[in-house]
PDB file of C-alpha atoms and ligand atoms in Angstrom:
ATOM      1  CA  MET G   1       2.084  20.663   8.360  1.00 67.00           C
ATOM      2  CA  SER G   2      -1.163  20.755  10.143  1.00 77.00           C
ATOM      3  CA  ASP G   3      -3.638  20.522   7.278  1.00 93.00           C
ATOM      4  CA  CYS G   4      -1.693  17.778   5.250  1.00 98.00           C
ATOM      5  CA  ILE G   5      -3.496  14.491   4.983  1.00 98.00           C
ATOM      6  CA  PHE G   6      -0.309  12.460   4.690  1.00 98.00           C
ATOM      7  CA  CYS G   7       1.135  14.198   7.845  1.00 98.00           C
ATOM      8  CA  LYS G   8      -2.210  13.051   9.660  1.00 97.00           C
ATOM      9  CA  ILE G   9      -1.669   9.447   8.242  1.00 98.00           C
ATOM     10  CA  ALA G  10       1.864   9.434   9.500  1.00 97.00           C
ATOM     11  CA  LYS G  11       0.586  10.616  13.127  1.00 96.00           C
ATOM     12  CA  GLY G  12      -1.930   8.051  13.167  1.00 95.00           C
ATOM     13  CA  GLU G  13      -4.852  10.893  13.078  1.00 96.00           C
ATOM     14  CA  ILE G  14      -6.201   9.372   9.712  1.00 96.00           C
ATOM     15  CA  PRO G  15      -6.404   5.642   9.598  1.00 97.00           C
ATOM     16  CA  SER G  16      -4.321   3.685   6.869  1.00 98.00           C
ATOM     17  CA  LYS G  17      -3.411   0.177   6.093  1.00 98.00           C
ATOM     18  CA  LYS G  18       0.273   0.322   6.925  1.00 98.00           C
ATOM     19  CA  LEU G  19       2.472  -2.348   5.836  1.00 98.00           C
ATOM     20  CA  TYR G  20       5.906  -0.697   7.167  1.00 98.00           C
ATOM     21  CA  GLU G  21       6.746   2.224   9.523  1.00 98.00           C
ATOM     22  CA  ASP G  22       9.996   3.299  11.306  1.00 98.00           C
ATOM     23  CA  ASP G  23      11.161   6.597  12.785  1.00 98.00           C
ATOM     24  CA  GLU G  24      11.647   8.190   9.304  1.00 98.00           C
ATOM     25  CA  VAL G  25       9.443   6.576   6.831  1.00 98.00           C
ATOM     26  CA  ILE G  26       5.923   5.017   6.423  1.00 98.00           C
ATOM     27  CA  ALA G  27       4.397   2.645   3.640  1.00 98.00           C
ATOM     28  CA  PHE G  28       0.781   2.133   3.369  1.00 98.00           C
ATOM     29  CA  HIS G  29      -1.773   1.070   0.815  1.00 98.00           C
ATOM     30  CA  ASP G  30      -3.239   3.414  -1.541  1.00 98.00           C
ATOM     31  CA  ILE G  31      -6.847   4.196  -1.003  1.00 98.00           C
ATOM     32  CA  ARG G  32      -7.468   3.943  -4.853  1.00 97.00           C
ATOM     33  CA  PRO G  33      -5.109   1.181  -6.102  1.00 97.00           C
ATOM     34  CA  ILE G  34      -4.459   1.010  -9.808  1.00 95.00           C
ATOM     35  CA  ALA G  35      -2.902  -2.453  -9.635  1.00 95.00           C
ATOM     36  CA  PRO G  36      -3.503  -5.531  -7.469  1.00 96.00           C
ATOM     37  CA  VAL G  37      -0.638  -4.256  -5.254  1.00 97.00           C
ATOM     38  CA  HIS G  38      -0.323  -0.530  -4.824  1.00 98.00           C
ATOM     39  CA  PHE G  39       1.251   1.174  -1.815  1.00 98.00           C
ATOM     40  CA  LEU G  40       2.769   4.538  -1.125  1.00 98.00           C
ATOM     41  CA  LEU G  41       6.044   5.040   0.873  1.00 98.00           C
ATOM     42  CA  MET G  42       6.680   8.434   2.345  1.00 98.00           C
ATOM     43  CA  PRO G  43       8.910  10.178   4.644  1.00 98.00           C
ATOM     44  CA  ARG G  44       7.520  11.308   8.262  1.00 98.00           C
ATOM     45  CA  LEU G  45       9.061  14.730   7.331  1.00 97.00           C
ATOM     46  CA  HIS G  46       6.780  16.911   5.468  1.00 98.00           C
ATOM     47  CA  VAL G  47       8.606  17.787   2.183  1.00 98.00           C
ATOM     48  CA  GLU G  48       5.969  18.771  -0.546  1.00 98.00           C
ATOM     49  CA  SER G  49       7.654  17.075  -3.425  1.00 98.00           C
ATOM     50  CA  LEU G  50      11.015  15.901  -4.959  1.00 98.00           C
ATOM     51  CA  ASN G  51      11.307  19.588  -6.338  1.00 98.00           C
ATOM     52  CA  GLU G  52      11.741  20.467  -2.607  1.00 97.00           C
ATOM     53  CA  CYS G  53      14.350  18.104  -1.893  1.00 98.00           C
ATOM     54  CA  SER G  54      18.094  19.044  -1.915  1.00 97.00           C
ATOM     55  CA  GLU G  55      21.513  17.071  -0.900  1.00 97.00           C
ATOM     56  CA  VAL G  56      20.196  16.924   2.730  1.00 97.00           C
ATOM     57  CA  HIS G  57      17.510  14.465   1.755  1.00 98.00           C
ATOM     58  CA  ALA G  58      19.809  12.396  -0.359  1.00 98.00           C
ATOM     59  CA  ALA G  59      20.164   9.556   2.414  1.00 98.00           C
ATOM     60  CA  LEU G  60      16.450   9.483   2.916  1.00 98.00           C
ATOM     61  CA  LEU G  61      15.580   9.312  -0.687  1.00 98.00           C
ATOM     62  CA  ALA G  62      18.107   6.233  -1.015  1.00 98.00           C
ATOM     63  CA  LYS G  63      16.538   4.519   1.866  1.00 98.00           C
ATOM     64  CA  MET G  64      13.058   4.927   0.443  1.00 98.00           C
ATOM     65  CA  LEU G  65      14.270   3.476  -2.796  1.00 98.00           C
ATOM     66  CA  LEU G  66      15.934   0.472  -1.366  1.00 98.00           C
ATOM     67  CA  LEU G  67      13.228  -0.048   1.220  1.00 98.00           C
ATOM     68  CA  GLY G  68      10.568   0.180  -1.831  1.00 98.00           C
ATOM     69  CA  SER G  69      12.452  -2.973  -3.253  1.00 98.00           C
ATOM     70  CA  ARG G  70      12.105  -4.867  -0.197  1.00 98.00           C
ATOM     71  CA  LEU G  71       8.504  -4.041   0.626  1.00 98.00           C
ATOM     72  CA  ALA G  72       7.539  -4.817  -3.007  1.00 98.00           C
ATOM     73  CA  LYS G  73       8.977  -8.256  -2.798  1.00 98.00           C
ATOM     74  CA  GLU G  74       7.422  -8.769   0.610  1.00 98.00           C
ATOM     75  CA  GLN G  75       4.034  -7.867  -0.988  1.00 97.00           C
ATOM     76  CA  GLY G  76       4.383 -10.622  -3.545  1.00 97.00           C
ATOM     77  CA  LEU G  77       5.936  -8.604  -6.355  1.00 97.00           C
ATOM     78  CA  GLY G  78       8.877 -10.825  -7.003  1.00 95.00           C
ATOM     79  CA  THR G  79       8.929 -10.513 -10.679  1.00 95.00           C
ATOM     80  CA  GLY G  80       9.180  -6.600 -10.328  1.00 96.00           C
ATOM     81  CA  PHE G  81       7.185  -3.699  -9.994  1.00 97.00           C
ATOM     82  CA  ARG G  82       6.841   0.011 -10.948  1.00 97.00           C
ATOM     83  CA  THR G  83       7.948   3.093  -8.996  1.00 97.00           C
ATOM     84  CA  MET G  84       6.165   6.417  -9.583  1.00 98.00           C
ATOM     85  CA  ILE G  85       6.812   9.671  -8.186  1.00 98.00           C
ATOM     86  CA  ASN G  86       4.552  12.389  -9.342  1.00 98.00           C
ATOM     87  CA  THR G  87       5.925  15.843  -8.986  1.00 98.00           C
ATOM     88  CA  GLY G  88       4.042  19.057  -8.723  1.00 98.00           C
ATOM     89  CA  THR G  89       0.927  19.986 -10.740  1.00 97.00           C
ATOM     90  CA  GLY G  90       2.724  19.283 -14.062  1.00 98.00           C
ATOM     91  CA  GLY G  91       3.485  15.863 -12.916  1.00 98.00           C
ATOM     92  CA  GLY G  92      -0.026  15.063 -11.694  1.00 98.00           C
ATOM     93  CA  GLN G  93       0.775  15.246  -8.075  1.00 98.00           C
ATOM     94  CA  GLU G  94      -2.494  15.527  -5.951  1.00 98.00           C
ATOM     95  CA  VAL G  95      -0.900  15.086  -2.495  1.00 98.00           C
ATOM     96  CA  PHE G  96       1.644  17.676  -1.797  1.00 98.00           C
ATOM     97  CA  HIS G  97       3.612  15.419   0.765  1.00 98.00           C
ATOM     98  CA  LEU G  98       6.430  13.655  -1.085  1.00 98.00           C
ATOM     99  CA  HIS G  99       5.589   9.881  -1.603  1.00 98.00           C
ATOM    100  CA  PHE G 100       6.643   7.021  -4.000  1.00 98.00           C
ATOM    101  CA  HIS G 101       3.962   4.868  -5.550  1.00 98.00           C
ATOM    102  CA  ILE G 102       4.966   1.266  -5.835  1.00 98.00           C
ATOM    103  CA  PHE G 103       2.814  -1.070  -7.594  1.00 97.00           C
ATOM    104  CA  GLY G 104       2.557  -4.275  -9.819  1.00 97.00           C
ATOM    105  CA  GLY G 105       0.934  -7.561  -9.832  1.00 94.00           C
ATOM    106  CA  SER G 106      -1.001  -7.087 -13.202  1.00 81.00           C
ATOM    107  CA  ALA G 107      -0.333  -9.363 -15.922  1.00 71.00           C
ATOM    108  CA  ALA G 108       0.960  -6.484 -18.119  1.00 70.00           C
ATOM    109  CA  LEU G 109       1.489  -2.840 -16.965  1.00 76.00           C
ATOM    110  CA  PRO G 110       1.161  -0.289 -19.601  1.00 79.00           C
ATOM    111  CA  LYS G 111       4.686   0.867 -21.121  1.00 77.00           C
ATOM    112  CA  THR G 112       4.155   4.365 -19.739  1.00 69.00           C
TER     113      THR G 112
HETATM  114  P1  5GP N   1      -0.353  11.594  -6.095  1.00 91.34           P
HETATM  115  O1  5GP N   1      -1.006  12.016  -7.452  1.00 91.34           O
HETATM  116  O2  5GP N   1      -0.374  12.808  -5.100  1.00 91.34           O
HETATM  117  O3  5GP N   1       0.927  11.051  -6.422  1.00 91.34           O
HETATM  118  O4  5GP N   1      -1.074  10.483  -5.521  1.00 91.34           O
HETATM  119  C1  5GP N   1      -1.755  10.587  -4.311  1.00 91.34           C
HETATM  120  C2  5GP N   1      -2.289   9.175  -3.887  1.00 91.34           C
HETATM  121  O5  5GP N   1      -2.872   9.222  -2.609  1.00 91.34           O
HETATM  122  C3  5GP N   1      -3.378   8.748  -5.000  1.00 91.34           C
HETATM  123  O6  5GP N   1      -3.139   7.583  -5.634  1.00 91.34           O
HETATM  124  C4  5GP N   1      -4.650   8.454  -3.790  1.00 91.34           C
HETATM  125  O7  5GP N   1      -5.473   7.344  -4.238  1.00 91.34           O
HETATM  126  C5  5GP N   1      -3.904   8.196  -2.554  1.00 91.34           C
HETATM  127  N1  5GP N   1      -4.731   8.908  -1.442  1.00 91.34           N
HETATM  128  C6  5GP N   1      -5.167  10.035  -1.154  1.00 91.34           C
HETATM  129  N2  5GP N   1      -5.925  10.160   0.048  1.00 91.34           N
HETATM  130  C7  5GP N   1      -5.594   9.013   0.589  1.00 91.34           C
HETATM  131  C8  5GP N   1      -5.801   8.511   1.926  1.00 91.34           C
HETATM  132  O8  5GP N   1      -6.386   9.409   2.703  1.00 91.34           O
HETATM  133  N3  5GP N   1      -5.547   7.402   2.279  1.00 91.34           N
HETATM  134  C9  5GP N   1      -4.691   6.614   1.368  1.00 91.34           C
HETATM  135  N4  5GP N   1      -4.364   5.348   1.739  1.00 91.34           N
HETATM  136  N5  5GP N   1      -4.418   6.928   0.004  1.00 91.34           N
HETATM  137  C10 5GP N   1      -4.848   8.150  -0.256  1.00 91.34           C
HETATM  138 ZN1   ZN N   2       2.825  16.420   5.077  1.00 91.34          ZN
END
């Protein structure tokens, strides 16, 4: 998607503070963090949201979940972290390129 901001980040056309990348996924720090550590993990593939995913994306989604846990630990979130996937306008999604928020590091995160 040529006008997608996260596709541009994936291609390096917009700068970001990357903490991980390979041929399928990229992780980078959120520009407006809501916790001391807050990064986004997304596929290079442009998929709008979890609602547009199907069985063909199952391996990619599993990889992202497992990688998120590894990266969270590497970022110092050894006691745990929160994963958030905003889906669609009803889910508060603002950027329509699938991404996982991973954050933590606060003394106490709100319960919801
Ligand atoms: P959503 O509500 O779509 O799940 O969240 C999108 C997230 O992307 C927000 O937390 C926002 O701060 C972050 N974001 C939006 N534009 C940029 C950007 O250009 N660079 C980075 N690093 N984060 C961005
Ligand atoms: Zn995109």
